PDB file of C-alpha atoms in Angstrom:
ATOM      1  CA  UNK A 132     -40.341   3.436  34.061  1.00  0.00           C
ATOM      2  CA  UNK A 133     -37.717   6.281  33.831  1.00  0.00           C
ATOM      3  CA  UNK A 134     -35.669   5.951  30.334  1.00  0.00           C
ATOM      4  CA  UNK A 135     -32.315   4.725  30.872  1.00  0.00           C
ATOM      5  CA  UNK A 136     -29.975   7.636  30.721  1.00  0.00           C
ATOM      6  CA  UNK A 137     -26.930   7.114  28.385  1.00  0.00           C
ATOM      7  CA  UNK A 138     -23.760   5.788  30.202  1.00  0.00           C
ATOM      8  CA  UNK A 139     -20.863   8.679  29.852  1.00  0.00           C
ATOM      9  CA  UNK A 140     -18.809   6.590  27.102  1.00  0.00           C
ATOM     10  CA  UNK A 141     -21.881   7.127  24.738  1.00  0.00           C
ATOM     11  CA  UNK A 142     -22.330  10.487  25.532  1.00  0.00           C
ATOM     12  CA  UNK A 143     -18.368  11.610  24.870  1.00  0.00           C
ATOM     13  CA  UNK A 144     -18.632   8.977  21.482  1.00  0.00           C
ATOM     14  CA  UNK A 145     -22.159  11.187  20.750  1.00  0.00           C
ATOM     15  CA  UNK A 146     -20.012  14.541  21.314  1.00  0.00           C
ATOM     16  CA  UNK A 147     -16.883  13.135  19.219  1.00  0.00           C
ATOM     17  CA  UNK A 148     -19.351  12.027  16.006  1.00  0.00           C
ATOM     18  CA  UNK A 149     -20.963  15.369  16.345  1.00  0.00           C
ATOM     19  CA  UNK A 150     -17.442  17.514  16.179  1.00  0.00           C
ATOM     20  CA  UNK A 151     -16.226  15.336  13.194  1.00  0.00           C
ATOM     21  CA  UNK A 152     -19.523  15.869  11.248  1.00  0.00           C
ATOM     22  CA  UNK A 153     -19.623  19.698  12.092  1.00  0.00           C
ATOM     23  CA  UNK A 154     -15.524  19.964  11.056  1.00  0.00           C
ATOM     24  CA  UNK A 155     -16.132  17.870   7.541  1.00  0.00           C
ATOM     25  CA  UNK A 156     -19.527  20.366   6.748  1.00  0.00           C
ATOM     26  CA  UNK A 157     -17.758  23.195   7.510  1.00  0.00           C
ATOM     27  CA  UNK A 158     -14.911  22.272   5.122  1.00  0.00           C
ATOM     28  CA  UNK A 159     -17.189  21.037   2.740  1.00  0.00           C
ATOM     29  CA  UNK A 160     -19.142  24.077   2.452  1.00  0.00           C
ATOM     30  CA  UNK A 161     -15.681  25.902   2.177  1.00  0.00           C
ATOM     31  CA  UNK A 162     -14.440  23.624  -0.587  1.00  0.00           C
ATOM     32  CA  UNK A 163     -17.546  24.292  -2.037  1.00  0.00           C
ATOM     33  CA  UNK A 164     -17.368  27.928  -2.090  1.00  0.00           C
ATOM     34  CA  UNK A 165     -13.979  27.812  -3.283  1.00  0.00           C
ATOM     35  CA  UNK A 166     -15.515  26.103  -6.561  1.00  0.00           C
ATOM     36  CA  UNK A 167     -18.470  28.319  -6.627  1.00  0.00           C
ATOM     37  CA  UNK A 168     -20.728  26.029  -5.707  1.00  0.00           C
ATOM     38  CA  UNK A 169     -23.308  25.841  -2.812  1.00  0.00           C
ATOM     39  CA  UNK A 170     -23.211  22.546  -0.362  1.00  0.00           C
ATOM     40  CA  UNK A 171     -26.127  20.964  -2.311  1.00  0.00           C
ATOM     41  CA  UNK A 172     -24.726  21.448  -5.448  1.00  0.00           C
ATOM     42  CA  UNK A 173     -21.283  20.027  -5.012  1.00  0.00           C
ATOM     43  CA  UNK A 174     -22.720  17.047  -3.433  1.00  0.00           C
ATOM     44  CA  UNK A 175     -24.877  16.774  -6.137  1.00  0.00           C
ATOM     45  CA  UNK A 176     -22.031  16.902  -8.554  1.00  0.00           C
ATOM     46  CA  UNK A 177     -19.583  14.658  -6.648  1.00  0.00           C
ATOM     47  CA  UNK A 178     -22.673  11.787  -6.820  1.00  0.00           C
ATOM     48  CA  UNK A 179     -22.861  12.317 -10.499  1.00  0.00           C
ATOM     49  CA  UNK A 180     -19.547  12.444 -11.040  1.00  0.00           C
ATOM     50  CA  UNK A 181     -19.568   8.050 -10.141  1.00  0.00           C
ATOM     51  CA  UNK A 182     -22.678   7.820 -12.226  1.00  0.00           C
ATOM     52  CA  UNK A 183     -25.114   9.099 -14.409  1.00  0.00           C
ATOM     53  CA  UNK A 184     -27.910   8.694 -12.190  1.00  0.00           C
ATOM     54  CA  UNK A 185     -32.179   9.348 -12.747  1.00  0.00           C
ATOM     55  CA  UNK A 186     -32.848  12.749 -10.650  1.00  0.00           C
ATOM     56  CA  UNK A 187     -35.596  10.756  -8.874  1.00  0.00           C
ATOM     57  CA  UNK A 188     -33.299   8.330  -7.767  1.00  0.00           C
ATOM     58  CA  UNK A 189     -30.847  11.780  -6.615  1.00  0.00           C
ATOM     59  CA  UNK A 190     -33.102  12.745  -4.632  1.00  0.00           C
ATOM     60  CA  UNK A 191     -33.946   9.502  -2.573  1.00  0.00           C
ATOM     61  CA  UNK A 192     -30.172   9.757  -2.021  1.00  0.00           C
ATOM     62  CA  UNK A 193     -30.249  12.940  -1.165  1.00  0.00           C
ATOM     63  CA  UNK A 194     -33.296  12.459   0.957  1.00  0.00           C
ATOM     64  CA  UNK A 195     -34.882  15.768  -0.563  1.00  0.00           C
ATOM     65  CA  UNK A 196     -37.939  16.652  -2.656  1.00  0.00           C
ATOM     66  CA  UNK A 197     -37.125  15.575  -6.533  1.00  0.00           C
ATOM     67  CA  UNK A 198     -37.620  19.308  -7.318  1.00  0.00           C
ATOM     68  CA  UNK A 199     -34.876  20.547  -5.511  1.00  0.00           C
ATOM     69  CA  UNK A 200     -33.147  18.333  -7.394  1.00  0.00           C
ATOM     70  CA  UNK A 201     -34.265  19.597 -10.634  1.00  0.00           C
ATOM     71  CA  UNK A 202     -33.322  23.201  -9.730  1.00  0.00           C
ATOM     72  CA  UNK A 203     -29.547  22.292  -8.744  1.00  0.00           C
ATOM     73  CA  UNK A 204     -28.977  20.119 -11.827  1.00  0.00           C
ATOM     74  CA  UNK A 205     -30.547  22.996 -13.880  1.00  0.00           C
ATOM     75  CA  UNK A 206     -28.343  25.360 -12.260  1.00  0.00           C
ATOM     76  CA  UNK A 207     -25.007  22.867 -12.401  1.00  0.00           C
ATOM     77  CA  UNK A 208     -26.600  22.553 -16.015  1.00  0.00           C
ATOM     78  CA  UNK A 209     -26.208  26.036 -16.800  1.00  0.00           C
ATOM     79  CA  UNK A 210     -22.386  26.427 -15.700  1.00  0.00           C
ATOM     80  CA  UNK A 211     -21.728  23.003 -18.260  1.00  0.00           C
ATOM     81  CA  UNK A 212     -20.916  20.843 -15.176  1.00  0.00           C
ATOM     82  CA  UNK A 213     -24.270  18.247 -15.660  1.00  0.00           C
ATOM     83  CA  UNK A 214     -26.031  17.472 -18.323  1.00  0.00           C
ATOM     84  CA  UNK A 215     -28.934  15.753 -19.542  1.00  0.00           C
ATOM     85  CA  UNK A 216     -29.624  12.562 -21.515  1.00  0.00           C
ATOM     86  CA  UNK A 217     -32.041   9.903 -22.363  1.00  0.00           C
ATOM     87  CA  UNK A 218     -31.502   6.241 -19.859  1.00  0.00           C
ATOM     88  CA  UNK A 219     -30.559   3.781 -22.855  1.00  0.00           C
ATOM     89  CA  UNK A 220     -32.754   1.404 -20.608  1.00  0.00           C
ATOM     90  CA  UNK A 221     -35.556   3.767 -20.657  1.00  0.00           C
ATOM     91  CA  UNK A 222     -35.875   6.340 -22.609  1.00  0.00           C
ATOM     92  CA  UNK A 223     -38.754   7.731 -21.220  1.00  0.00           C
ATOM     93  CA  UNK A 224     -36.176   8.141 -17.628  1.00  0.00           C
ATOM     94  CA  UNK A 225     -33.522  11.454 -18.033  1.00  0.00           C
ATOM     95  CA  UNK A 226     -30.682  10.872 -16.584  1.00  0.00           C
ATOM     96  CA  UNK A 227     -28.363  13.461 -15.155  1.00  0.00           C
ATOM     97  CA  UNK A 228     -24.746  13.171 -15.548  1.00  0.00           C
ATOM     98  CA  UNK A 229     -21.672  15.335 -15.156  1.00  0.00           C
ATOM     99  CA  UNK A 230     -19.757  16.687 -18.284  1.00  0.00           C
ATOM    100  CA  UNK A 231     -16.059  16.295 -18.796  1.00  0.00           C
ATOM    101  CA  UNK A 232     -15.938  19.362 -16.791  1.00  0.00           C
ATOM    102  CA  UNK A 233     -17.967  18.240 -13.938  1.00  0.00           C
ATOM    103  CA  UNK A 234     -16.066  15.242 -13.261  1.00  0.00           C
ATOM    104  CA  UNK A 235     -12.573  17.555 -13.180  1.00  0.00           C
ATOM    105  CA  UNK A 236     -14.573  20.089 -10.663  1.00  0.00           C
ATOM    106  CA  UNK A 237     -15.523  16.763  -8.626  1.00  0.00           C
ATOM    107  CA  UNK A 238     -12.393  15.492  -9.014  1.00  0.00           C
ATOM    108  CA  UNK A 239     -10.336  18.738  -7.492  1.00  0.00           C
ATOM    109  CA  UNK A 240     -13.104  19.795  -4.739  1.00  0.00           C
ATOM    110  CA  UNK A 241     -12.337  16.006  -2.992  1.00  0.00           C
ATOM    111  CA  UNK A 242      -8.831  16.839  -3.778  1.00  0.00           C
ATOM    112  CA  UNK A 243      -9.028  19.836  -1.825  1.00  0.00           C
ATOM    113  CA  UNK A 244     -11.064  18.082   1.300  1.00  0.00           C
ATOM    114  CA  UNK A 245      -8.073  18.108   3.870  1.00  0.00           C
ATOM    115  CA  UNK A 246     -10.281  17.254   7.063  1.00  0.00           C
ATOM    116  CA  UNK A 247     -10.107  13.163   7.476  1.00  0.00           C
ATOM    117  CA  UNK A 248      -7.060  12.955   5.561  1.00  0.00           C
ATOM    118  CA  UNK A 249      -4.477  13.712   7.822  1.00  0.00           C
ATOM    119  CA  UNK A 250      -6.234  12.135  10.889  1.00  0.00           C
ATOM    120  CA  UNK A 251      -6.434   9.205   9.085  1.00  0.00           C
ATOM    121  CA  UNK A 252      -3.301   8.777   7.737  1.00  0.00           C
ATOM    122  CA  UNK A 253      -2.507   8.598  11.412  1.00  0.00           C
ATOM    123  CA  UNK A 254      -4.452   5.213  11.686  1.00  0.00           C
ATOM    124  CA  UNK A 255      -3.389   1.859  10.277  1.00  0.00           C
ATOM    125  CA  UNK A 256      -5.224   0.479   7.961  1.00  0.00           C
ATOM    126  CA  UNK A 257      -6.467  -2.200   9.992  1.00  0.00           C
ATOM    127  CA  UNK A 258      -7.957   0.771  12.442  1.00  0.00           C
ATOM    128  CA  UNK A 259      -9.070   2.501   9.630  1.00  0.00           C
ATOM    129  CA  UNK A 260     -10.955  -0.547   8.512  1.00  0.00           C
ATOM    130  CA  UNK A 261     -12.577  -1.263  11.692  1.00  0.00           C
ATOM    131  CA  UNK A 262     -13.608   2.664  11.668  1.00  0.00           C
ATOM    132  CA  UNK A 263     -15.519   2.291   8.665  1.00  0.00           C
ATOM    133  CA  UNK A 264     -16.870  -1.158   9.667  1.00  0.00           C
ATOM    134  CA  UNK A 265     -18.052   0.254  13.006  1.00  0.00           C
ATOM    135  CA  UNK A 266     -19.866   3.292  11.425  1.00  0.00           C
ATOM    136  CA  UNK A 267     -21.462   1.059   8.576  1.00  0.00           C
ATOM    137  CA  UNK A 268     -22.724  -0.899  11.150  1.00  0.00           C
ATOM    138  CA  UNK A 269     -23.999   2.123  12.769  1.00  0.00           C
ATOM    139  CA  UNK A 270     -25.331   3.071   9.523  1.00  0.00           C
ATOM    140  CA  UNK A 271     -27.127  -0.420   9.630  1.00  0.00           C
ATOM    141  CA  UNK A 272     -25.238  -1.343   6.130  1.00  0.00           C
ATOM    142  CA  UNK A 273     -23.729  -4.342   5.849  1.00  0.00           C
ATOM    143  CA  UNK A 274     -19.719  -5.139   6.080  1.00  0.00           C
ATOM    144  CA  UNK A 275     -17.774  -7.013   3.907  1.00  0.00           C
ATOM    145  CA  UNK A 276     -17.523 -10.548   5.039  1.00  0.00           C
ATOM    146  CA  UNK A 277     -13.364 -10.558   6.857  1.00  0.00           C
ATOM    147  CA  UNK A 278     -11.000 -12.060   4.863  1.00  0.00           C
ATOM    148  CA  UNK A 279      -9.996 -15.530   5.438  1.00  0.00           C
ATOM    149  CA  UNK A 280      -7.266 -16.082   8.027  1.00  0.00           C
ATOM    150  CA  UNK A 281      -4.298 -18.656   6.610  1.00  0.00           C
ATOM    151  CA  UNK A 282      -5.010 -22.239   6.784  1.00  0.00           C
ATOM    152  CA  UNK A 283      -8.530 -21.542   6.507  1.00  0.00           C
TER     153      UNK A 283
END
């Protein structure tokens, strides 16, 4: 049995995802630049700017070889964006976190990411929320339960 061919809905909705995602990287890597930081590192630095996190537990995120990680935080290191320190759960687990620094260079490089804004602004915030319930659920990650409705 042939595999079913996708109906022409899903294929336009397949083209649409694949325009956003190529628009955002390209800004991102621009944004990036701008900072004088690669792609990697600036994502890097943006998750460490929320929380110091282990570099083994980076790269799981990142879904990327723990070395790689080591060599961007050792670069981001050397500009005094990251640093280093002992988990005060486990001090045998380093944990890389951004400086003062880092968090301000986070902090202005979303700042500067112009992309989804303005579409979304466009949106309610009810459409807005069922966007990002739609692509969690796409994501296979869970939603947040709907609020009550009155009376309930």
């Amino acid at each position: 049995m042939a595999p079913q061919r996708p109906d022409p809905l899903t294929l336009e909705v397949v083209e649409l995802i694949g325009t956003v995602v190529a628009r955002y990287h390209a800004e991102y890597e621009q944004a990036a630049a701008d900072h004088a930081l690669t792609g990697a590192q600036a994502r890097v630095l943006g998750l460490l700017s929320m929380e110091p996190t282990p570099m083994r537990r980076m790269a799981q995120k990142l879904k990327c070889e723990p070395s790689n990680v080591t060599g961007i935080v050792d670069r981001l290191e050397a500009r005094g964006l990251v640093e280093r320190r002992p988990d005060p759960s486990d001090r045998r687990v380093k944990l890389a976190a951004a400086t003062q620094e880092g968090r301000s260079t986070a902090r202005r490089l979303r700042e500067s990411l112009d992309f989804a804004r303005e579409p979304l602004a466009q949106l309610t915030e009810v459409e807005r929320t069922v966007l990002r319930d739609l692509l969690r659920r796409m994501l296979g990650e869970a939603t947040a339960e709907p609020p009550c409705a009155a009376g309930s």
